Structure formats: structure tokens, C-alpha cells
Tab-separated table of N, CA and C in Angstrom:
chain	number	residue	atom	x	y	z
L	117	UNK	N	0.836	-1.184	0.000
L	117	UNK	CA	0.000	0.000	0.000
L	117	UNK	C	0.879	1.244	0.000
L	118	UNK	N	0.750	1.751	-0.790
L	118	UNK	CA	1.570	3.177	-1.405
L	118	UNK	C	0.984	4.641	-0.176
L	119	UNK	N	1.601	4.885	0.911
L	119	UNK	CA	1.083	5.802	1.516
L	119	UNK	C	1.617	7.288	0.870
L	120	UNK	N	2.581	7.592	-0.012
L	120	UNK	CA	2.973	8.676	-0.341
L	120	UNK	C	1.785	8.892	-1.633
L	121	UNK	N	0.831	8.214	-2.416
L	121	UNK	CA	0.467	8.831	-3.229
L	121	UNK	C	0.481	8.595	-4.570
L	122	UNK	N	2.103	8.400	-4.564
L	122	UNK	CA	2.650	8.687	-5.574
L	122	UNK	C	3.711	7.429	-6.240
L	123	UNK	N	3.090	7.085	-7.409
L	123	UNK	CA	4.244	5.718	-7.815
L	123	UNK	C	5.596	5.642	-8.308
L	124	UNK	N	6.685	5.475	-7.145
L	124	UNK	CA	7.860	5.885	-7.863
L	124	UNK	C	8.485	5.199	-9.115
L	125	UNK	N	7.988	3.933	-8.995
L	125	UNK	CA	8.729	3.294	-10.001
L	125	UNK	C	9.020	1.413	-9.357
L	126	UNK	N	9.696	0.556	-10.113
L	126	UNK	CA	9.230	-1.029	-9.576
L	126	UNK	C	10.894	-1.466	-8.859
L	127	UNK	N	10.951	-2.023	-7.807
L	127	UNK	CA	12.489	-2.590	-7.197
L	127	UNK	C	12.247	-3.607	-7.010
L	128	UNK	N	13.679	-4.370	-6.599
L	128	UNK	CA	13.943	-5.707	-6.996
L	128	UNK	C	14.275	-6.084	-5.379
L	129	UNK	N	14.379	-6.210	-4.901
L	129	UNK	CA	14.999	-6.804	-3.471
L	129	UNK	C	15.416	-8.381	-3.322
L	130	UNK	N	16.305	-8.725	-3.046
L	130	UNK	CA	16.867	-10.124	-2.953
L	130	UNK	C	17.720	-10.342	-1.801
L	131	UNK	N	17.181	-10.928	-0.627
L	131	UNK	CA	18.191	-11.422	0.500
L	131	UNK	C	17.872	-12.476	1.102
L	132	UNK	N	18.529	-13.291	1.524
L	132	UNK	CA	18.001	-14.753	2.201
L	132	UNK	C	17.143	-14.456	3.288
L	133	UNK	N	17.253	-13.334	4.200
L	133	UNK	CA	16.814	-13.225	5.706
L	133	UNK	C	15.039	-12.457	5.197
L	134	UNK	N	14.257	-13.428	5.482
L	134	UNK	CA	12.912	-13.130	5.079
L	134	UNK	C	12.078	-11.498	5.781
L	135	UNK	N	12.716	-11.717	7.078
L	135	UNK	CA	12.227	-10.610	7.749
L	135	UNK	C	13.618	-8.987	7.383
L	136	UNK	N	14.206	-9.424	6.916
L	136	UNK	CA	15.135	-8.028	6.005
L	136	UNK	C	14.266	-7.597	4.622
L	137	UNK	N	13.774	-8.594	3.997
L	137	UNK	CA	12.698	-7.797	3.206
L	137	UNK	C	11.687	-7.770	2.891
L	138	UNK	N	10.914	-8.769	4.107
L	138	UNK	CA	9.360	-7.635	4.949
L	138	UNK	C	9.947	-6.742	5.176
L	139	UNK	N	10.781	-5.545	5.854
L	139	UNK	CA	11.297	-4.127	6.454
L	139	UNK	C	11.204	-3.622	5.042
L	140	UNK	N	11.955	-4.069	4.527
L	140	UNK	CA	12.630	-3.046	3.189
L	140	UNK	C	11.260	-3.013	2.481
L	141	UNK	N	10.461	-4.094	2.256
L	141	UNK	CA	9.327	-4.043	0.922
L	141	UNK	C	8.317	-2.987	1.218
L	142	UNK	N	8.202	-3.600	3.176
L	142	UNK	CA	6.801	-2.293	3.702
L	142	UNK	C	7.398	-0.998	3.485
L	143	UNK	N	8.613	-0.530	3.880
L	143	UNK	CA	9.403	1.028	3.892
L	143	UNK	C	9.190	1.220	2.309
L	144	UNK	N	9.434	0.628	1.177
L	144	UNK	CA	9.322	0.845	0.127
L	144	UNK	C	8.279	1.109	-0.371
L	145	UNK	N	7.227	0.392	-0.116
L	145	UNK	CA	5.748	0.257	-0.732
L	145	UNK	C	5.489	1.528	0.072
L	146	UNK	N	5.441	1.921	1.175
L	146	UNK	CA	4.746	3.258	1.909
L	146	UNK	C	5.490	4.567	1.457
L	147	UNK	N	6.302	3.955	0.475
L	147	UNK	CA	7.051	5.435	-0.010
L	147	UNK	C	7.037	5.886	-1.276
L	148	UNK	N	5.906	4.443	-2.245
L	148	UNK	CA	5.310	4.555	-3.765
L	148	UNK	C	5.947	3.633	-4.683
L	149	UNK	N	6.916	3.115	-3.942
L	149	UNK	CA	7.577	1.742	-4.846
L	149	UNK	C	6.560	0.680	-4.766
L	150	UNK	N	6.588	0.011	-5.947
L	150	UNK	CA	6.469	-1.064	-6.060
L	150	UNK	C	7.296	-2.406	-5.889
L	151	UNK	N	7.116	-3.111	-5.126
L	151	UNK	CA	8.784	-4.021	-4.898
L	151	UNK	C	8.302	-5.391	-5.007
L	152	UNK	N	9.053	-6.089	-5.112
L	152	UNK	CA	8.973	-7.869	-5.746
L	152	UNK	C	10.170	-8.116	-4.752
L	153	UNK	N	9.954	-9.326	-4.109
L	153	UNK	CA	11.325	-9.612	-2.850
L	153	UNK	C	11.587	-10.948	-2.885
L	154	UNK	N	12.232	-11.621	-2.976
L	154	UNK	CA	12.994	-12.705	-2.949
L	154	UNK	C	14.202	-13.505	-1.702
L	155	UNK	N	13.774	-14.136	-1.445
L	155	UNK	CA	14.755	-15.146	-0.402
L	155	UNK	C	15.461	-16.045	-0.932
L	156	UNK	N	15.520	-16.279	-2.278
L	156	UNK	CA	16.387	-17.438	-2.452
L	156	UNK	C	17.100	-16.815	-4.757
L	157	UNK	N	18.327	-16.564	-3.974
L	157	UNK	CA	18.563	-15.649	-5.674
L	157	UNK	C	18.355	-16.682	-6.618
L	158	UNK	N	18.549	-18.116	-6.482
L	158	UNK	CA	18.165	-18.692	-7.751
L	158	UNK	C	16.556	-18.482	-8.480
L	159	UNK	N	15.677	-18.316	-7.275
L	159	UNK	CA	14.534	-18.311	-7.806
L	159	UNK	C	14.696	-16.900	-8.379
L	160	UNK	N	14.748	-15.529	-7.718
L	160	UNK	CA	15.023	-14.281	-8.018
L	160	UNK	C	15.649	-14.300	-9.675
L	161	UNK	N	16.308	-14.700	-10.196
L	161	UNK	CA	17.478	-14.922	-11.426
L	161	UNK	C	16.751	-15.517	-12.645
L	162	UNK	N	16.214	-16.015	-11.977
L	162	UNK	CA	15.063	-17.431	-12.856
L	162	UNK	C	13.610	-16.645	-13.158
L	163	UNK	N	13.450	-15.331	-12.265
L	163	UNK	CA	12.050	-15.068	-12.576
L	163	UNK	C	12.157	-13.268	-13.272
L	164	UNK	N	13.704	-13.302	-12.822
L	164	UNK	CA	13.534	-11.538	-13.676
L	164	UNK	C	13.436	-11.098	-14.849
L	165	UNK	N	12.734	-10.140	-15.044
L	165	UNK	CA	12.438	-9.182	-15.778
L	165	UNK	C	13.414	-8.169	-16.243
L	166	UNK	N	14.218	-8.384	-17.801
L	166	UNK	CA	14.800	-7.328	-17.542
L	166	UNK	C	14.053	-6.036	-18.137
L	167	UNK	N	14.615	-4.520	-18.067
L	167	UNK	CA	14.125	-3.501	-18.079
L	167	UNK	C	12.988	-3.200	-17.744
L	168	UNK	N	12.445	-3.921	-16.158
L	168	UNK	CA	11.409	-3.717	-15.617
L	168	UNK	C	11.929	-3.497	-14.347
L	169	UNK	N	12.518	-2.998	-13.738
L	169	UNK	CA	13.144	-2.554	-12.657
L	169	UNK	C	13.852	-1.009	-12.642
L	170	UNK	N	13.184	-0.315	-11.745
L	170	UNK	CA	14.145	0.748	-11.818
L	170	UNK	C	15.006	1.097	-10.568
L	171	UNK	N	15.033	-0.078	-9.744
L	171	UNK	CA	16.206	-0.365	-8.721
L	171	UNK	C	16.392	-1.795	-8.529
L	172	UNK	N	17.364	-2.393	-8.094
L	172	UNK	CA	17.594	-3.896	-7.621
L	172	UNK	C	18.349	-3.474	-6.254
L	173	UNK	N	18.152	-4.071	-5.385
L	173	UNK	CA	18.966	-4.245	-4.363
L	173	UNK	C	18.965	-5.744	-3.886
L	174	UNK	N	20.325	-5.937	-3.710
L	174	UNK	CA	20.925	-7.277	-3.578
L	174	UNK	C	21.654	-7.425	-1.968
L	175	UNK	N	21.530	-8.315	-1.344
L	175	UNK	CA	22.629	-9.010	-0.279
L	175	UNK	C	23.223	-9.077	-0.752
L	176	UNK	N	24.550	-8.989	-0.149
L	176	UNK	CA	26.010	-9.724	-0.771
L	176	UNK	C	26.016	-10.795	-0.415
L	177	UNK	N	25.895	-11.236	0.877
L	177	UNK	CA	26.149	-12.873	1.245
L	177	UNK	C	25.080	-13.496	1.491
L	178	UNK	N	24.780	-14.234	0.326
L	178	UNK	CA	23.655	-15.261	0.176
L	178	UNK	C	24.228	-16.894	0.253
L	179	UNK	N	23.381	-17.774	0.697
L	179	UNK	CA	23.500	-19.089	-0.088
L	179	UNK	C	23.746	-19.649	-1.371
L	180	UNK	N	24.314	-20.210	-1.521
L	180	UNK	CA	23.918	-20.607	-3.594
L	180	UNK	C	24.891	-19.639	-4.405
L	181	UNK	N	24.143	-18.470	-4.301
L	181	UNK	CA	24.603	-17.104	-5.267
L	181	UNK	C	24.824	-15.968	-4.541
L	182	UNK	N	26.005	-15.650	-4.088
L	182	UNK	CA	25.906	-14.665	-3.571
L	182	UNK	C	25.950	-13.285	-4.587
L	183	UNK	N	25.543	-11.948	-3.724
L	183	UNK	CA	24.465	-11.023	-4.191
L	183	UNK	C	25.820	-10.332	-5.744
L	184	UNK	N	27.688	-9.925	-5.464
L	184	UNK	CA	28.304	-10.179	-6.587
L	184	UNK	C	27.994	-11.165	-7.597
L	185	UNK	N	27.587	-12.409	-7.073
L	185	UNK	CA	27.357	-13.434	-8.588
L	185	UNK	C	26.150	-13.260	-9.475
L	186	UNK	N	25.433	-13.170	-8.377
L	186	UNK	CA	23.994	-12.416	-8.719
L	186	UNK	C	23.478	-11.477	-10.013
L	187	UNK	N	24.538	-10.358	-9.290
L	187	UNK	CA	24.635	-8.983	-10.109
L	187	UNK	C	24.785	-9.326	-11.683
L	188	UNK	N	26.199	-9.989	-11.639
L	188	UNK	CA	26.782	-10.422	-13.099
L	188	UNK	C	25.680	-10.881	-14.039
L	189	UNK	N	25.442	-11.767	-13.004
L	189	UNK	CA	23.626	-12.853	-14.088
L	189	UNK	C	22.561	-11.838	-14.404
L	190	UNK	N	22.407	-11.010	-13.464
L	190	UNK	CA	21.295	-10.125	-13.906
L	190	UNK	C	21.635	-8.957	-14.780
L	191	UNK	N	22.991	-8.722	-14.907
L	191	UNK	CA	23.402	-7.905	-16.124
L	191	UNK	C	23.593	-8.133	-17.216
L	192	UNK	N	23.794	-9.752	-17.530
L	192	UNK	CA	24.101	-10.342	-18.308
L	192	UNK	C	22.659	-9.988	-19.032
L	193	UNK	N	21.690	-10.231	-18.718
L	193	UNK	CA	20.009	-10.387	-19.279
L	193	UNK	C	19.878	-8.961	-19.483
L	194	UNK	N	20.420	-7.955	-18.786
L	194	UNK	CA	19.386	-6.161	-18.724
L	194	UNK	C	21.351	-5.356	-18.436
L	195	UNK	N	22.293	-4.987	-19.140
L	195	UNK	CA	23.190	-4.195	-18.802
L	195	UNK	C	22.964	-2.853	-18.156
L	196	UNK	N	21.656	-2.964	-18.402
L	196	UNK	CA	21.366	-1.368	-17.566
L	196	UNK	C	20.770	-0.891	-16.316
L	197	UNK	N	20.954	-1.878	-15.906
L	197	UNK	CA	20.398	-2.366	-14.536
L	197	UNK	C	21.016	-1.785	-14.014
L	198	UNK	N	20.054	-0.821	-12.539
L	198	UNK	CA	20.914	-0.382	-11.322
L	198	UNK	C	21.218	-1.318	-10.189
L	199	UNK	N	21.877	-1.348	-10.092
L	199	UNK	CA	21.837	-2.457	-8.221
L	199	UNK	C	22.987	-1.445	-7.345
L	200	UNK	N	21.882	-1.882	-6.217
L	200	UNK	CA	22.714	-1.630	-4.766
L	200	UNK	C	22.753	-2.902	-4.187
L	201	UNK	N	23.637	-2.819	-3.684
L	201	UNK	CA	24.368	-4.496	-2.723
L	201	UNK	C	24.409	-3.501	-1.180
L	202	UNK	N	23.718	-4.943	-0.516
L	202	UNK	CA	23.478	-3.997	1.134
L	202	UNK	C	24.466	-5.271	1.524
L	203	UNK	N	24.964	-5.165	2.330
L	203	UNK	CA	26.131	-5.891	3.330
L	203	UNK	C	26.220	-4.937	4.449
L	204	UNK	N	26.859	-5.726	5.299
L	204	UNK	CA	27.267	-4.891	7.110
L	204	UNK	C	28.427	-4.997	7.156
L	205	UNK	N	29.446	-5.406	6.047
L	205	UNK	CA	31.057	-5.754	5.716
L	205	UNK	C	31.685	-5.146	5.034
L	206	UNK	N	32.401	-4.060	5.282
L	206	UNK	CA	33.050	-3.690	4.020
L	206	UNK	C	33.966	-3.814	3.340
L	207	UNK	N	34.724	-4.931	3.444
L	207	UNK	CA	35.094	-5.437	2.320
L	207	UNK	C	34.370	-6.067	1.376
L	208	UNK	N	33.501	-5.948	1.187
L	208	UNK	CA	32.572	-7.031	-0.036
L	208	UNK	C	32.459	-5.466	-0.537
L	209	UNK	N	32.384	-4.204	-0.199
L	209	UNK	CA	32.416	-2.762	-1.071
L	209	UNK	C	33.788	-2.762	-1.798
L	210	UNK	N	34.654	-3.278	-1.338
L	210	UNK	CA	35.812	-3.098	-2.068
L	210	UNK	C	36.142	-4.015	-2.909
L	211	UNK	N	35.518	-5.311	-2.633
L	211	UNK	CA	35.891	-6.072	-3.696
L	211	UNK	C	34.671	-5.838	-5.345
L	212	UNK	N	33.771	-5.297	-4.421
L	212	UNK	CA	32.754	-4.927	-5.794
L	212	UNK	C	33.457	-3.789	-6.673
L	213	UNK	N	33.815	-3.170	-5.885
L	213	UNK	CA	34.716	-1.876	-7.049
L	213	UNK	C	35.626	-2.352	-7.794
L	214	UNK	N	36.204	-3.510	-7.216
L	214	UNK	CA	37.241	-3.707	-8.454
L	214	UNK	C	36.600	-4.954	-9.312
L	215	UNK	N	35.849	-5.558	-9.449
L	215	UNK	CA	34.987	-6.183	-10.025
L	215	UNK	C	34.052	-5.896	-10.877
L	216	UNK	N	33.568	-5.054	-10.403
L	216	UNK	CA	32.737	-4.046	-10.928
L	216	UNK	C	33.075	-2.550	-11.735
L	217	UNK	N	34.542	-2.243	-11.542
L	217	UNK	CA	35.246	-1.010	-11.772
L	217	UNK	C	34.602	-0.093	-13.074
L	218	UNK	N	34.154	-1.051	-14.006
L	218	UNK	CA	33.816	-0.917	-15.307
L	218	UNK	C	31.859	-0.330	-15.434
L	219	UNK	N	31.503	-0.664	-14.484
L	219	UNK	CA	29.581	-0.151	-14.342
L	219	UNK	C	29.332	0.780	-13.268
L	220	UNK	N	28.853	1.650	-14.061
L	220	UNK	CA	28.270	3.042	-13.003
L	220	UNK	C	27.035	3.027	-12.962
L	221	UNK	N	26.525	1.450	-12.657
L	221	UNK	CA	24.866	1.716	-12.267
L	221	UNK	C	25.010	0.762	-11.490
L	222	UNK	N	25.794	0.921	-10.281
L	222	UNK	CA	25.462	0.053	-9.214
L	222	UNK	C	26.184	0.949	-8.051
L	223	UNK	N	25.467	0.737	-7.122
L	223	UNK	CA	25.832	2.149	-5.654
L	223	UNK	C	26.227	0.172	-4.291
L	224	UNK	N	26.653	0.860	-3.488
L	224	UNK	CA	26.633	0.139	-2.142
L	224	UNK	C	25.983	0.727	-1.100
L	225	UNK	N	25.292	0.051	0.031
L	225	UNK	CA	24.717	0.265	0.857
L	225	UNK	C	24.882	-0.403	2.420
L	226	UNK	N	25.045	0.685	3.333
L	226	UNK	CA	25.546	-0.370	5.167
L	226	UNK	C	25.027	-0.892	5.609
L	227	UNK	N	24.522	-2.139	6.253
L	227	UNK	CA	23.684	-2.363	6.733
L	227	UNK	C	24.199	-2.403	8.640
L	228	UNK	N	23.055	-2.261	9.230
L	228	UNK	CA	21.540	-1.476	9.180
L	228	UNK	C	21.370	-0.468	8.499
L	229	UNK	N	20.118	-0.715	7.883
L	229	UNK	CA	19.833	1.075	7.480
L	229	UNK	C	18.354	0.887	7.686
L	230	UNK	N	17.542	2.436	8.323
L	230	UNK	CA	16.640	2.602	7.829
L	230	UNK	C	15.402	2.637	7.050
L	231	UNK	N	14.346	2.350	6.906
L	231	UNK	CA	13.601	2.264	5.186
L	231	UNK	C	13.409	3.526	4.868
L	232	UNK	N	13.308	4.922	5.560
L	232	UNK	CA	13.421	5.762	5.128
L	232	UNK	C	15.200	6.111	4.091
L	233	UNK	N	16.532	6.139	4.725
L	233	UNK	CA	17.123	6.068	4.837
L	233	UNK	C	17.625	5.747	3.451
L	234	UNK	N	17.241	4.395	3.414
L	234	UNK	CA	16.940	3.486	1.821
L	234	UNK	C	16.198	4.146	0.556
L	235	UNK	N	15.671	4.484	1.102
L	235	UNK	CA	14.383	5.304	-0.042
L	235	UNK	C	15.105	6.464	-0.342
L	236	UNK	N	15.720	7.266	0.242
L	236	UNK	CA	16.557	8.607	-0.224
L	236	UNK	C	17.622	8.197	-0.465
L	237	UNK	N	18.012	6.996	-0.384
L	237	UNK	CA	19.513	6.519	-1.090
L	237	UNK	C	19.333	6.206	-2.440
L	238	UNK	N	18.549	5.463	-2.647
L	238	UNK	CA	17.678	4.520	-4.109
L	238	UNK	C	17.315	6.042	-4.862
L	239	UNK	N	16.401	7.342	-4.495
L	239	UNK	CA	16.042	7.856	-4.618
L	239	UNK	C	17.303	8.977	-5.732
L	240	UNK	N	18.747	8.701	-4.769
L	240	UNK	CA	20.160	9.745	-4.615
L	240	UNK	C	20.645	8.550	-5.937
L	241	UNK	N	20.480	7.462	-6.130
L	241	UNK	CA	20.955	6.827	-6.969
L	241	UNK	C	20.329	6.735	-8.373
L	242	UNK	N	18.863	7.370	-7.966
L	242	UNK	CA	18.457	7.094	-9.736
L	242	UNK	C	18.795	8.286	-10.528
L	243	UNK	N	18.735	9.446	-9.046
L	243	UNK	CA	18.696	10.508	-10.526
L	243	UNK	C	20.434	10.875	-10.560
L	244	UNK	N	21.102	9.611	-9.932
L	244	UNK	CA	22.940	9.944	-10.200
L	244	UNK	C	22.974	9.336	-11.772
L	245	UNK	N	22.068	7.889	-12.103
L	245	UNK	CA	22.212	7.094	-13.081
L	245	UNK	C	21.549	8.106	-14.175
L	246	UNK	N	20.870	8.528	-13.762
L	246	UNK	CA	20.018	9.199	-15.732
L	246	UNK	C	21.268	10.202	-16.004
């Protein structure tokens, strides 16, 4: 349920911990996103949409696929894909930069954060990408 009004646009959310995105989907949806959330990236990978997203946010450390392997697969299908990778580690930020060195549509994010917090980050990241 969209309490702002207003539809910002559709996100991707993907993390194993079920109750990390109940938080993120309700903070999102009450702020005009539309969000699709996932606990397990193979299913997530297997069911996306590309150029139907106008954010992804990924875990870094998943089961199976973690949220770097992730990324690759889902760029592979849509290169224009934004993603943010949330981790509480920062080295998984540094190893994405040099992995990643080459794409400027993907931001990092600390965890804990906020759903407000999130929403003006996602928000700070789309209009960095246009």
C-alpha cells in the first residue's frame, strides 16, 4: 500500500533473511515503490524481468549465489540495470569496485539502514544514473 500517493517506479529486493525484506518491501511500498522480494537468488534470477526494474537491491552474502554473482547474471540479461548491494562488511564494497570497476549503475549500501534512509539513497541513486 503506497502511503505517499505517488508511484515511484518497480524494485527488486533479494536477501536470504525473510524478515530483512518484509522491512525493506513495507518502507518501500509506503514510499510509492512497487517491490517484488525474494529469499532465495536462484529463484530471483530465474524469474527476472529485464528492463522492468528501476532499482535492484541485492545481499552480498547469500547461499547458492551470492548477491556479486547475482549482479553479473542479472546484467548479463538487462546491462542497464541499477543495483545496490546492502552488506554490514566492508570489504565485499571493495571487492565490488574492483569487479565491478567498469559499471556506473550500481551504488553500495551499510547495513543497518533505515527504510526511510533506503528510499533517499535509491532515490540519490536514480537521478545519479540518468
Amino acid at each position: 500500500m503506497c502511503l505517499s500517493g505517488i508511484y515511484k517506479g518497480n524494485i527488486l529486493v533479494v536477501d536470504d533473511e525473510q524478515d530483512i525484506t518484509t522491512v525493506i518491501k513495507t518502507g518501500l511500498e509506503n514510499d510509492g515503490y512497487q517491490v517484488d522480494t525474494f529469499n532465495d537468488p536462484t529463484k530471483a534470477i530465474a524469474q527476472f524481468k529485464p528492463n522492468y526494474y528501476s532499482q535492484i537491491i541485492l545481499d552480498v552474502r547469500m547461499p547458492n549465489i551470492n548477491g556479486l554473482s547475482l549482479a553479473k547474471l542479472i546484467w548479463e540479461k538487462d546491462d542497464k540495470a541499477r543495483i545496490c548491494f546492502l552488506s554490514a562488511f566492508e570489504i565485499y564494497e571493495a571487492e565490488a569496485r574492483k569487479v565491478f570497476r567498469d559499471f556506473k549503475t550500481y551504488c553500495f549500501i551499510k547495513k543497518p539502514i533505515m527504510p526511510i534512509a533506503l528510499s533517499k539513497h535509491i532515490e540519490a541513486h536514480l537521478v545519479q544514473a540518468r
